[in-house]
Short mmCIF file of C-alpha atoms and ligand atoms in Angstrom, two decimals:
data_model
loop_
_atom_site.label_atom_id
_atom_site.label_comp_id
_atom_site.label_asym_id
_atom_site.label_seq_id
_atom_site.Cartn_x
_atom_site.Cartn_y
_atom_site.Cartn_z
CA UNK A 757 0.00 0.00 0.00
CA UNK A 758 1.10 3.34 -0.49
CA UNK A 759 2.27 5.71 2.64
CA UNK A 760 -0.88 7.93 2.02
CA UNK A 761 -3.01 5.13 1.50
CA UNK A 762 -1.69 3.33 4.56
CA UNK A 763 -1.98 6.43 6.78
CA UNK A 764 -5.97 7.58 5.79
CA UNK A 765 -6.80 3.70 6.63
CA UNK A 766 -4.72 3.91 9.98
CA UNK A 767 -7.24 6.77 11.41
CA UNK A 768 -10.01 4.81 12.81
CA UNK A 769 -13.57 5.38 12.07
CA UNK A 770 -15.38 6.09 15.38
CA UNK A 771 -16.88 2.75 17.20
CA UNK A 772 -19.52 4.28 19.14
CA UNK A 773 -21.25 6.47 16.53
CA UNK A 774 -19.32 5.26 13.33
CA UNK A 775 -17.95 8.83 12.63
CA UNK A 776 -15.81 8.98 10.12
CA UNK A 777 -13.75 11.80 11.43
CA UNK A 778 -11.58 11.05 15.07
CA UNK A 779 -13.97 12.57 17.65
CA UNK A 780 -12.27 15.42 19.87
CA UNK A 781 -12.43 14.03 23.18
CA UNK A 782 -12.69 17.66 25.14
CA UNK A 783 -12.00 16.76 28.12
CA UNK A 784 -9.78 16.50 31.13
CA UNK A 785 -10.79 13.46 33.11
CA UNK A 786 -12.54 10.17 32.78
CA UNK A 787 -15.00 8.29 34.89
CA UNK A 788 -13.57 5.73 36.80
CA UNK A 789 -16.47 2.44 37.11
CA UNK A 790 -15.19 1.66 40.42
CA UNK A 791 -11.83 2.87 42.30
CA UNK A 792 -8.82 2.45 40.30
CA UNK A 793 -10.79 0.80 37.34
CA UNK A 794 -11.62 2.48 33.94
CA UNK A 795 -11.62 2.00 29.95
CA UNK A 796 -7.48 3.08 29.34
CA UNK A 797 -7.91 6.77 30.50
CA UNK A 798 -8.18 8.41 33.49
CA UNK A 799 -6.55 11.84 33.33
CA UNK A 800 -5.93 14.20 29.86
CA UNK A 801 -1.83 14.70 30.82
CA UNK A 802 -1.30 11.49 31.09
CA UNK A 803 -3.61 10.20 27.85
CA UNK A 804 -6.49 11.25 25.61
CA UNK A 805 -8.37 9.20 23.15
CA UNK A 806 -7.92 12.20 20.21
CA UNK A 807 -4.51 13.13 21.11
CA UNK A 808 -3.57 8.70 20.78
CA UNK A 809 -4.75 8.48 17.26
CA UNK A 810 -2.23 11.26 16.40
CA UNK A 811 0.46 9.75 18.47
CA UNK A 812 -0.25 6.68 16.74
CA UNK A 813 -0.55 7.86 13.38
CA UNK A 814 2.81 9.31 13.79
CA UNK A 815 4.71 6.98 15.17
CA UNK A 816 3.16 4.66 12.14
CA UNK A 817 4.22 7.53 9.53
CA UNK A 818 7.81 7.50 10.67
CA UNK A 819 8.00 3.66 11.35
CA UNK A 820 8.62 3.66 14.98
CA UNK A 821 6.90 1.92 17.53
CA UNK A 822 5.46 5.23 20.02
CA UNK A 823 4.60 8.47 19.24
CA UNK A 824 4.27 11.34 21.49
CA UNK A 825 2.57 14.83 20.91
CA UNK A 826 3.65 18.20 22.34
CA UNK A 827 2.48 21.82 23.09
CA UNK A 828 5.01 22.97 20.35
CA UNK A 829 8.19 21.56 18.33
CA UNK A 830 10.38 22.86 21.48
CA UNK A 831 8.35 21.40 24.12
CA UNK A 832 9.06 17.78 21.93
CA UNK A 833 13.08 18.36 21.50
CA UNK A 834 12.97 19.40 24.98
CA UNK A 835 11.39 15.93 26.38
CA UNK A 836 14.07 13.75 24.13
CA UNK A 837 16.71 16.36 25.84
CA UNK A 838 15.49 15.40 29.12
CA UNK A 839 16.59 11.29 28.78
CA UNK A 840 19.77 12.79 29.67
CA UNK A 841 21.62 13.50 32.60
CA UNK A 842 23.90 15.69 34.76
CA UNK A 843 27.40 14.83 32.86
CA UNK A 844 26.30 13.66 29.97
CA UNK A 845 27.36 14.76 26.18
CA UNK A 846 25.65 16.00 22.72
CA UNK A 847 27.50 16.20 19.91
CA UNK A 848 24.99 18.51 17.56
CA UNK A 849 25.32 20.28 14.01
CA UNK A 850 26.93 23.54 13.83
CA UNK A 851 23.92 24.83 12.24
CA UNK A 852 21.07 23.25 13.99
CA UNK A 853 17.47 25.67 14.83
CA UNK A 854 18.32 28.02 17.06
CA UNK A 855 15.67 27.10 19.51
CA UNK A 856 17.69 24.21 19.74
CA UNK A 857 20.96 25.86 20.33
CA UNK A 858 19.73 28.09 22.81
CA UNK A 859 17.88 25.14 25.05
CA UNK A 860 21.86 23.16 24.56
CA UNK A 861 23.84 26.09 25.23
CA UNK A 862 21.75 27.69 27.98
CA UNK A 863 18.93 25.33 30.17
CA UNK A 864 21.03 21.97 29.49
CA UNK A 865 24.07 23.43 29.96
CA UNK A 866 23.20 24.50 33.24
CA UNK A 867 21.48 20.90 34.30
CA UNK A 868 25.15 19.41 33.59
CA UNK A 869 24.53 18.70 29.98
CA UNK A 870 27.29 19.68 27.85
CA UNK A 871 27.00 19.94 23.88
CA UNK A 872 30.13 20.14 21.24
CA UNK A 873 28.73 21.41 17.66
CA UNK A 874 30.66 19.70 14.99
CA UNK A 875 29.93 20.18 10.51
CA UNK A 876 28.25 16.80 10.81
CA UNK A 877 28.79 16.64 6.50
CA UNK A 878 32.12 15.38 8.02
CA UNK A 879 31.98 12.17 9.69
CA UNK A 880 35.64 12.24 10.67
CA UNK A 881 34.16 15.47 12.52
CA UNK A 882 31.83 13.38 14.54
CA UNK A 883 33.93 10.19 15.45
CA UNK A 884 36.36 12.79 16.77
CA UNK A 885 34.12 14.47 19.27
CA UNK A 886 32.90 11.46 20.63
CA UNK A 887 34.12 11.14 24.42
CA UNK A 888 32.88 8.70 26.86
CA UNK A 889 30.34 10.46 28.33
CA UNK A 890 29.07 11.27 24.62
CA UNK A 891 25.04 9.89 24.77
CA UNK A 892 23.56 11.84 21.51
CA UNK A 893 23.85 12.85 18.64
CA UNK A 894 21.51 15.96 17.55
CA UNK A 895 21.12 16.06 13.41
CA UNK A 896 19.20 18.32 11.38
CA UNK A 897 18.50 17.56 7.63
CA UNK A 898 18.04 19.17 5.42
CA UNK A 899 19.32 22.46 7.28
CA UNK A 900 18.25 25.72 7.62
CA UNK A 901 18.19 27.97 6.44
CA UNK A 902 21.26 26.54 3.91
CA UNK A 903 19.97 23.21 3.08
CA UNK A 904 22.96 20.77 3.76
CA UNK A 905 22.42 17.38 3.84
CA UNK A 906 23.64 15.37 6.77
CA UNK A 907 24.05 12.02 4.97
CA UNK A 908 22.18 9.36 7.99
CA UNK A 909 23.12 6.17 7.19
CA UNK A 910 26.90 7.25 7.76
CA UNK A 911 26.09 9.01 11.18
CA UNK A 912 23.70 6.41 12.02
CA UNK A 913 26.68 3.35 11.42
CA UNK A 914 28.68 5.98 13.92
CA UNK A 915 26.62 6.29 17.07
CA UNK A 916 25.63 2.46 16.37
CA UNK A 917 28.83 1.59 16.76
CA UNK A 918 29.38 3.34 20.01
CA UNK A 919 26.36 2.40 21.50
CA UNK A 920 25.03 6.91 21.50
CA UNK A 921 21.38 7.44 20.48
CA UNK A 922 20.60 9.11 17.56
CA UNK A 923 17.75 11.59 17.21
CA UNK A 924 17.04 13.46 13.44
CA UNK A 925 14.46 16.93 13.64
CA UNK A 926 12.91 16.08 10.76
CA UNK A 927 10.86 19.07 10.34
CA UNK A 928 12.06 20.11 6.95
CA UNK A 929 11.57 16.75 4.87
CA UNK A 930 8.83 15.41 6.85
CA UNK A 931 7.58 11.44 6.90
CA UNK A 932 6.82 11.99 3.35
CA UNK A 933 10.35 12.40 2.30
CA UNK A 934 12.20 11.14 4.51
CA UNK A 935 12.10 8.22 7.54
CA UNK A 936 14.69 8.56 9.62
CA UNK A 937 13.96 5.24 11.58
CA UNK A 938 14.57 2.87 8.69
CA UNK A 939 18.09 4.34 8.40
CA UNK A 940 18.98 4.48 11.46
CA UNK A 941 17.78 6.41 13.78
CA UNK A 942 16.55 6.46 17.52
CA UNK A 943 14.67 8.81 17.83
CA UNK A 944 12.97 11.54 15.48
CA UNK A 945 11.24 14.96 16.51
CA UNK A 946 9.03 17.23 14.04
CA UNK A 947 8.11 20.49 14.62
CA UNK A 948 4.72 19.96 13.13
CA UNK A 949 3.77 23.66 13.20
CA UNK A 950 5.34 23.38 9.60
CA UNK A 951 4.80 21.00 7.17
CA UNK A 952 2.46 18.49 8.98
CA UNK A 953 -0.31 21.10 10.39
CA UNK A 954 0.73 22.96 6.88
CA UNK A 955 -1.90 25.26 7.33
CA UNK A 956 0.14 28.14 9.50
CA UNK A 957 -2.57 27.49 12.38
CA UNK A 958 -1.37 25.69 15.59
CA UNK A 959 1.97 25.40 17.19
CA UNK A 960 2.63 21.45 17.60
CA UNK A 961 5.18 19.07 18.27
CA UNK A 962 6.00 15.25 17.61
CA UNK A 963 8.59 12.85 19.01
CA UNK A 964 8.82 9.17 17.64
CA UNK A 965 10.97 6.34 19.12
CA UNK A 966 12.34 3.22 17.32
CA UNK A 967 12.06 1.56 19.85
CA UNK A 968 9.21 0.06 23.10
CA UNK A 969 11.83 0.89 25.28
CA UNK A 970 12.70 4.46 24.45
CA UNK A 971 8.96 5.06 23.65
CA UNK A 972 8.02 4.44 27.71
CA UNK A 973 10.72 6.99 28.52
CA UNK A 974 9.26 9.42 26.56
CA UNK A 975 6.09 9.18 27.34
CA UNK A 976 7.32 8.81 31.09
CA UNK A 977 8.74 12.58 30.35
CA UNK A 978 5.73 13.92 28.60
CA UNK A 979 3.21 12.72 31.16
CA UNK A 980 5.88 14.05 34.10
CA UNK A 981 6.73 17.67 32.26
CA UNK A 982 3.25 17.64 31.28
CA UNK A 983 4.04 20.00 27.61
CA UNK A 984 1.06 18.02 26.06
CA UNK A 985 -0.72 18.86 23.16
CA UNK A 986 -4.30 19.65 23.41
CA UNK A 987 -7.11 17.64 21.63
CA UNK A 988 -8.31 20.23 19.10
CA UNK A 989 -4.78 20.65 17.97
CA UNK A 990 -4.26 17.27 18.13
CA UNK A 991 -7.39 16.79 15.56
CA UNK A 992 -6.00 19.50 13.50
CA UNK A 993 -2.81 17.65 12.67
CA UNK A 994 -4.70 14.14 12.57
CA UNK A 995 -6.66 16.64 9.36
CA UNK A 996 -2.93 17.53 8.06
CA UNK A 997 -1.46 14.33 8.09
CA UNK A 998 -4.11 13.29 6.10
CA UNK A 999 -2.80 16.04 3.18
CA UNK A 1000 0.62 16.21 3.64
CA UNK A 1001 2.14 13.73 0.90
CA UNK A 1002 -0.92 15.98 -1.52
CA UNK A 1003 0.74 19.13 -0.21
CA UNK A 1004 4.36 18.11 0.14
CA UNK A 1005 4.56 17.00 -3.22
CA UNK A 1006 3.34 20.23 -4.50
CA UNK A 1007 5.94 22.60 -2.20
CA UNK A 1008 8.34 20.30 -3.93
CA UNK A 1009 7.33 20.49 -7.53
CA UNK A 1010 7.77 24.30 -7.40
CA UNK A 1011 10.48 24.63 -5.04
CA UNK A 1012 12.05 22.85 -7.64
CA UNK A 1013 10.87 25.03 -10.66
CA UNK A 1014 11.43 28.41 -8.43
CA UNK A 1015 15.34 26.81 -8.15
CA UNK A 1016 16.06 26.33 -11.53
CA UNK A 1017 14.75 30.04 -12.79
CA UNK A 1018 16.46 31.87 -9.39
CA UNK A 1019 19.72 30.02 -10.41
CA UNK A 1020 19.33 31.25 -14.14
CA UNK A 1021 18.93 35.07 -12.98
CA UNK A 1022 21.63 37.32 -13.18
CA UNK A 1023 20.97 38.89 -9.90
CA UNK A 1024 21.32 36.62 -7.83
CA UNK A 1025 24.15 34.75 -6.47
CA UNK A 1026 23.79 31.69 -5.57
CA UNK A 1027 20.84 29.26 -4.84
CA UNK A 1028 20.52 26.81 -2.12
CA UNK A 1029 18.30 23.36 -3.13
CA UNK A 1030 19.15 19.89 -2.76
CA UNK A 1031 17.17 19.16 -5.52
CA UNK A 1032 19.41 20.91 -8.13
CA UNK A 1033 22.35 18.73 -9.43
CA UNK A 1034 25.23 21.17 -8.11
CA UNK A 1035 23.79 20.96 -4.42
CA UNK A 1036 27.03 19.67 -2.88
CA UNK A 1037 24.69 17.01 -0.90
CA UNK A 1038 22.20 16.13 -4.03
CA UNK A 1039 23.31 12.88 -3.83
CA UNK A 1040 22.79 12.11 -0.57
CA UNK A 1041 19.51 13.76 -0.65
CA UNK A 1042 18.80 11.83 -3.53
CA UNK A 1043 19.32 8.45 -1.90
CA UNK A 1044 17.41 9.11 1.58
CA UNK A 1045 14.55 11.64 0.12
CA UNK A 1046 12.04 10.70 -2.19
CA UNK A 1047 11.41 14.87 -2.39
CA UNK A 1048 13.94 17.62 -1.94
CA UNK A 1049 11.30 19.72 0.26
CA UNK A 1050 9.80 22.95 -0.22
CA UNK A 1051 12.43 25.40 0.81
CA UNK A 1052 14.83 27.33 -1.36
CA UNK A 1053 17.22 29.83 0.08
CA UNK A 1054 19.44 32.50 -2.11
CA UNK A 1055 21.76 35.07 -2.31
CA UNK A 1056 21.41 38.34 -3.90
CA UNK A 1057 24.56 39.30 -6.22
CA UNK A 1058 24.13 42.38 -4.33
CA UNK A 1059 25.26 40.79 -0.97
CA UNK A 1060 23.61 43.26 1.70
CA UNK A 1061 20.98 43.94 3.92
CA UNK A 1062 19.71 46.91 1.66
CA UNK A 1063 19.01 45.00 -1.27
CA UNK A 1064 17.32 42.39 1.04
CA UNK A 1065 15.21 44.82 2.16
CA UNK A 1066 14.08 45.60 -1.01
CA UNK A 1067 13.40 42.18 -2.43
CA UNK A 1068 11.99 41.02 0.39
CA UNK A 1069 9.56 44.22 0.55
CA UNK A 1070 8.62 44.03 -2.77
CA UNK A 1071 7.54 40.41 -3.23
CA UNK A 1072 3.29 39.86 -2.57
CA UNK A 1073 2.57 36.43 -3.34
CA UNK A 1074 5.10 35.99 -0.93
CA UNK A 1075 4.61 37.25 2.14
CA UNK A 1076 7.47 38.52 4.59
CA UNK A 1077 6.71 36.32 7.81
CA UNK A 1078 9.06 33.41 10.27
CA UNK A 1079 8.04 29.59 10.02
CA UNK A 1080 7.37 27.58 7.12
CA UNK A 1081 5.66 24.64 5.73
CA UNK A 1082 2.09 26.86 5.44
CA UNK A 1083 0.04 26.76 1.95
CA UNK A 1084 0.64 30.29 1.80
CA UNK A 1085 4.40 31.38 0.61
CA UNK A 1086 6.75 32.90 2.92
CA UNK A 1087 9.83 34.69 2.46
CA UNK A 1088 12.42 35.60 5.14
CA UNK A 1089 15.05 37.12 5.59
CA UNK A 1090 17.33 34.80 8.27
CA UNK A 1091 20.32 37.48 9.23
CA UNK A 1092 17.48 40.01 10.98
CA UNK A 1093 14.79 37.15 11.22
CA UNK A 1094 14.74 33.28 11.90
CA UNK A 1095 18.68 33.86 12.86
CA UNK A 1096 18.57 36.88 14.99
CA UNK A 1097 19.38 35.78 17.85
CA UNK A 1098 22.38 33.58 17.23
CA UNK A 1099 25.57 35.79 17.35
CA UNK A 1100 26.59 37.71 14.31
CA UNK A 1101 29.60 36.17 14.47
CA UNK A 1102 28.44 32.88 14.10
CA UNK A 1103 26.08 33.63 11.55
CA UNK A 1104 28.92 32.24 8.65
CA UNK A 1105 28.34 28.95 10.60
CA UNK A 1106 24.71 28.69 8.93
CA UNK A 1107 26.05 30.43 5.69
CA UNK A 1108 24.08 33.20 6.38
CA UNK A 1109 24.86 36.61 4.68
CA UNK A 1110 22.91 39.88 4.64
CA UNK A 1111 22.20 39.55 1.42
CA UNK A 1112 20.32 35.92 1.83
CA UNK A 1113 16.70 34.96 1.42
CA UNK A 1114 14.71 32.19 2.47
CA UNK A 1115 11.38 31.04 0.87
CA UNK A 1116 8.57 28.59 2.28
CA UNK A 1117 7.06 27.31 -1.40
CA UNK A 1118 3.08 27.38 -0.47
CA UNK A 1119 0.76 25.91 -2.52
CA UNK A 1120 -0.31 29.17 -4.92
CA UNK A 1121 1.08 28.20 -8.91
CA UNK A 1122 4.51 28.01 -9.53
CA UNK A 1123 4.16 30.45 -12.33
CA UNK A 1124 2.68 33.04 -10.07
CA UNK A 1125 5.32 32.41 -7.68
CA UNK A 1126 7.85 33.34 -10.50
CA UNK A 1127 6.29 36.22 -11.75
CA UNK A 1128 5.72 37.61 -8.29
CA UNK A 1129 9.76 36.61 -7.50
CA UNK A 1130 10.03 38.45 -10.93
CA UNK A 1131 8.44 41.62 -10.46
CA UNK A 1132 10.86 41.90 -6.85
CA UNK A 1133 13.68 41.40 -8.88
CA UNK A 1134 12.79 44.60 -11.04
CA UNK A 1135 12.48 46.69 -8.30
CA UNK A 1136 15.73 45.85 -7.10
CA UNK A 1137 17.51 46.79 -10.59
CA UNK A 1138 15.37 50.25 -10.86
CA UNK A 1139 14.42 51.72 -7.38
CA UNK A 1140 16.75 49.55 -5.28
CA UNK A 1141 20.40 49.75 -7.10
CA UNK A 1142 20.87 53.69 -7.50
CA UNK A 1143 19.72 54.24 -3.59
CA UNK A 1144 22.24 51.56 -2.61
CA UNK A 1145 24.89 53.03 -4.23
CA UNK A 1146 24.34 56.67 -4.23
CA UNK A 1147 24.10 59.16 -1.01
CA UNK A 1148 20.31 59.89 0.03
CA UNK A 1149 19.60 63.23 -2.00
CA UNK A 1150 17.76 65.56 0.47
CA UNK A 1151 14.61 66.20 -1.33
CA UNK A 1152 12.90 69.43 -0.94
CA UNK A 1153 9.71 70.16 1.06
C1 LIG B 1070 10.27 25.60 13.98
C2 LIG B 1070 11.27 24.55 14.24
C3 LIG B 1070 11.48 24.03 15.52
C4 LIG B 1070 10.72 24.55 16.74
O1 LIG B 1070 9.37 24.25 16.66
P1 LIG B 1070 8.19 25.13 17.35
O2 LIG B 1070 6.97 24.42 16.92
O3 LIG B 1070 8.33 26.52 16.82
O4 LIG B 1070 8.43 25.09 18.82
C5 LIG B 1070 12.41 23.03 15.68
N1 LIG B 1070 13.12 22.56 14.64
C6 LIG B 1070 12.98 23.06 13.39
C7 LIG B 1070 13.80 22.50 12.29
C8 LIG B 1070 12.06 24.06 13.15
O5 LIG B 1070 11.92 24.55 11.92
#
């Protein structure tokens, strides 16, 4: 059966009243038939009938055994985070989300937890930060907003042979694209504010465990931390799983199409897209995505934050906004945006230059989408060029 075939058929139809769509069970408690004695819930923390389908459905989606939803994509890396202890190691990518970074590098750091960031496109990188107290490995792929790819299998035979857990945010290529499980993995977190709600309308998180064992500890840590998701927003990603091949396959198509004309302009730089051949990891992503994803980042040939500005201004199809993964395109602009927070100085880390822009594909007509990513362009060569170059000319009153 095919995955989206598979995963309608995995969302039960109701027993009770034969509803088609998963009920949402709106409630916090459950009626106990006698002391200690009721039908698998007693308590919406610790379990909810709507908020199980999900966890089920995900866990299915990314071939692992347990799911287990969250309040928000940092509420779910922070429960995985929290299977460690004081004195333990991370070894994590260089240019990893910056929620991320700032939970390592700050709230872990000061539990004990200690994190070395490595460029894990270099596996000689990784084997060489391993120490014994090393328990994790933390990989993003693709990466934003740059778009490596961190090739699994290889990392995967690494931490399997030292006996470290590894645990992919797989946020950007999503179920769809990519299963970190079967190659590998331990563990694998989504932000599913993104591409798996994909409508740019609840903040949601996902963790998924290979295996029974680390499955009970996470669900041990949600029910304990309590960063649950809630039933209606558990519903409403149940309603975007159900879409998300439809829609990721679309992001792709264009993403793709929007690559190949920014990469033909003469105004801009240099594109970043695993799905075009001279993507230094399009082979990789090749062999462990069936799509290359919906986002495309690029560089202005006029490398500053004044051209940026202007581009990112003048675009309307695209609109200028954080996040990703809605049906409605989104550009940023990482250096004063998604990024602007991590130190300047760090900012080459994640390839990020003043004049870069990042793009969410939605789900209007790539043609549209090129004409609007057109018509920026011009403004950039007319109004924008002269007032980069030139001094402001006072005007008169
Ligand atoms: C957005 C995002 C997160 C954080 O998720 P929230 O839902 O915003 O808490 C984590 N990882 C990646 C790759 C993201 O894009």
């Amino acid at each position: 059966m095919s995955f989206t075939t598979d995963l309608i058929h995995s969302i039960p139809v109701d027993e009770t009243t034969g509803a088609i769509s998963v009920p949402i069970y709106q409630t916090t408690t459950f009626v106990h038939s006698s002391p200690g004695v009721h039908q698998g819930y007693d308590y919406t923390r610790s379990g909810n009938p709507t908020r199980k389908v999900l966890e089920d459905l995900i866990a299915r989606a990314e071939s692992g055994t347990t799911g287990a939803a969250f309040a928000s994509g940092m509420a779910a890396i922070d429960a995985v985070l929290k299977l460690l202890k004081a004195g333990d190691h991370v070894i994590a990518g260089t240019d990893i989300y910056g929620g991320t970074y700032r939970l390592l590098t700050t709230i872990f750091k000061n539990f004990g937890v200690t994190t070395t960031f490595v460029d894990l496109e270099n596996e000689d990188e990784i084997a060489a930060a391993i120490t014994p107290a090393t328990r994790l490995v933390w990989v993003e792929t693709p990466t934003n907003p740059s778009l490596k790819i961190v090739n699994l299998r290889a990392v995967a035979a690494i931490t399997k042979a030292h006996g470290i857990l590894l645990c992919v945010d797989n946020t950007f290529a999503t179920p769809v694209a990519q299963r970190p499980i079967e190659l590998g993995a331990d563990l694998v977190v989504h932000s599913a504010t993104k591409y798996i709600g994909g409508h740019s309308d609840v903040i949601a998180g996902l963790v998924v465990a290979a295996t029974e064992e680390l499955g009970k500890e996470i669900l041990f840590v949600q029910n304990a931390s309590g960063a649950v998701l809630s039933p209606i927003e558990s519903w409403l990603l149940i309603r975007g799983l159900e879409t998300l091949e439809l829609r990721f396959k679309q992001h792709a198509h264009s993403a793709q199409h929007i690559a190949e004309f920014l990469q033909a302009q003469e105004w801009v730089k240099e594109v970043y897209y695993p799905g075009l051949a001279n993507h230094p990891g399009h082979a990789v992503a090749a062999a462990q995505q069936s799509y290359f994803g919906g986002i495309v980042s690029f560089r202005l040939c006029e490398d500053y934050f004044a051209a940026a500005k202007q581009f990112a201004t003048s675009t309307k199809l695209f609109k200028l906004a954080e996040s990703l993964g809605g049906v409605k395109s989104l550009i940023a602009h990482p250096a004063t945006m998604t990024h602007a927070s991590i130190p300047k100085e760090r900012h080459i880390d994640f390839g990020i230059t003043d004049g870069l822009l990042r793009l969410s594909v939605g789900l209007e007509a790539a043609a549209d989408l090129i004409a609007d990513l057109q018509q920026a362009a011009q403004t950039l060569t007319t109004a924008g060029r002269p007032a980069l170059h030139r001094k402001p000319v006072l005007q008169p009153n």
